[in-house]
Amino acid sequence: MKQEISVSYQSVKSKEYRLIDSLVEDAKTEGDVQESVKRWWRHIHPADRPIARKHLLSVLSKSNATLEAISGGLTDLQDFEIHEVRPGNLTRLPSIPNESSVRLKASM
């Protein structure tokens, strides 16, 4: 029997934060995290993928904004030296489509 995967905003956020934490703590490599996301995605029912994608991109966007705010705040500190990261090295996330252009079909 297939395992059911919740695609609620909270469950997607929790999954993403656990993966981020495992990378920060050196418990997983970037490759491990990518494989984990691929496995998770394969377990999501195809009908649930549009909402899972929406939640995942939303959480990723907010996480990136948070990291940028932290980095920006550090540059204001006099005793903190920061090294610039070339934008070409950063992964760009696809933008979330306009809500009105995306129609989701609910099924029961």
C-alpha atoms as one frame of an Amber mdcrd trajectory, in Angstrom:
protein
   0.000   0.000   0.000   1.316   3.435  -0.938   2.204   5.872   1.801   0.049
   9.007   1.898   1.999  12.255   1.964   0.435  15.384   3.393   0.819  18.451
   1.212  -0.497  20.981   3.705   1.492  24.182   3.987   2.661  23.205   7.477
   3.851  19.731   6.443   5.713  21.071   3.404   7.346  23.776   5.545   8.323
  21.201   8.164   9.861  18.922   5.513  11.849  21.785   4.008  13.096  23.069
   7.367  14.229  19.568   8.400  16.211  19.301   5.159  17.762  22.747   5.653
  18.677  21.844   9.220  20.258  18.557   8.161  22.410  20.428   5.655  23.381
  23.111   8.184  24.286  20.436  10.737  26.328  18.498   8.139  24.096  15.470
   8.618  23.399  15.451   4.869  25.175  16.669   1.768  23.544  18.790  -0.942
  23.214  15.614  -3.007  21.504  13.829  -0.105  19.029  16.688   0.237  18.298
  16.654  -3.499  17.682  12.909  -3.431  15.431  13.281  -0.396  13.334  15.898
  -2.191  13.072  13.669  -5.264  11.926  10.704  -3.152   9.402  12.898  -1.322
   8.056  14.257  -4.620   7.591  10.749  -6.062   5.390   9.851  -3.057   3.048
  12.780  -3.667  -0.062  11.833  -5.608  -0.046  13.531  -9.034  -3.352  15.261
  -8.261  -1.779  16.820  -5.143   1.390  18.044  -6.866   0.129  21.494  -7.925
  -0.662  22.471  -4.336   2.551  20.835  -3.051   4.520  22.835  -5.645   2.759
  26.041  -4.634   3.537  25.482  -0.944   7.124  24.407  -1.624   7.897  27.459
  -3.764   6.248  29.737  -1.205   8.329  28.342   1.666  11.521  28.435  -0.420
  10.862  32.050  -1.347  10.300  33.017   2.284  13.387  31.079   3.377  15.515
  32.882   0.789  14.116  36.249   1.880  14.972  35.397   5.490  18.556  34.464
   4.582  18.930  37.689   2.602  17.616  39.691   5.590  20.098  37.979   7.904
  22.964  38.617   5.480  21.877  42.227   5.049  21.767  42.732   8.799  25.262
  41.333   9.196  26.702  43.861   6.773  25.581  46.621   9.163  27.806  45.260
  11.938  31.176  46.971  12.237  33.045  43.907  13.505  31.628  41.440  11.000
  33.487  40.774   7.772  31.377  39.385   4.974  32.556  37.935   1.698  30.484
  38.650  -1.367  28.949  35.691  -3.160  28.697  36.115  -6.883  25.033  36.030
  -7.942  25.942  33.558 -10.685  26.668  30.957  -7.994  23.227  31.262  -6.427
  20.387  29.038  -7.520  17.414  31.018  -8.769  13.951  29.757  -7.950  11.229
  29.860 -10.565   8.636  32.497  -9.823   5.274  31.431  -8.515   2.655  31.833
 -11.243  -0.015  34.431 -10.727  -2.837  32.958  -8.623  -5.428  33.898 -11.246
  -3.543  32.037 -13.991  -3.391  28.762 -12.050  -6.494  26.690 -11.589  -6.425
  23.817  -9.183  -8.966  21.042  -9.375 -10.104  19.528  -6.115 -11.047  15.885
  -6.116 -12.702  13.763  -3.505
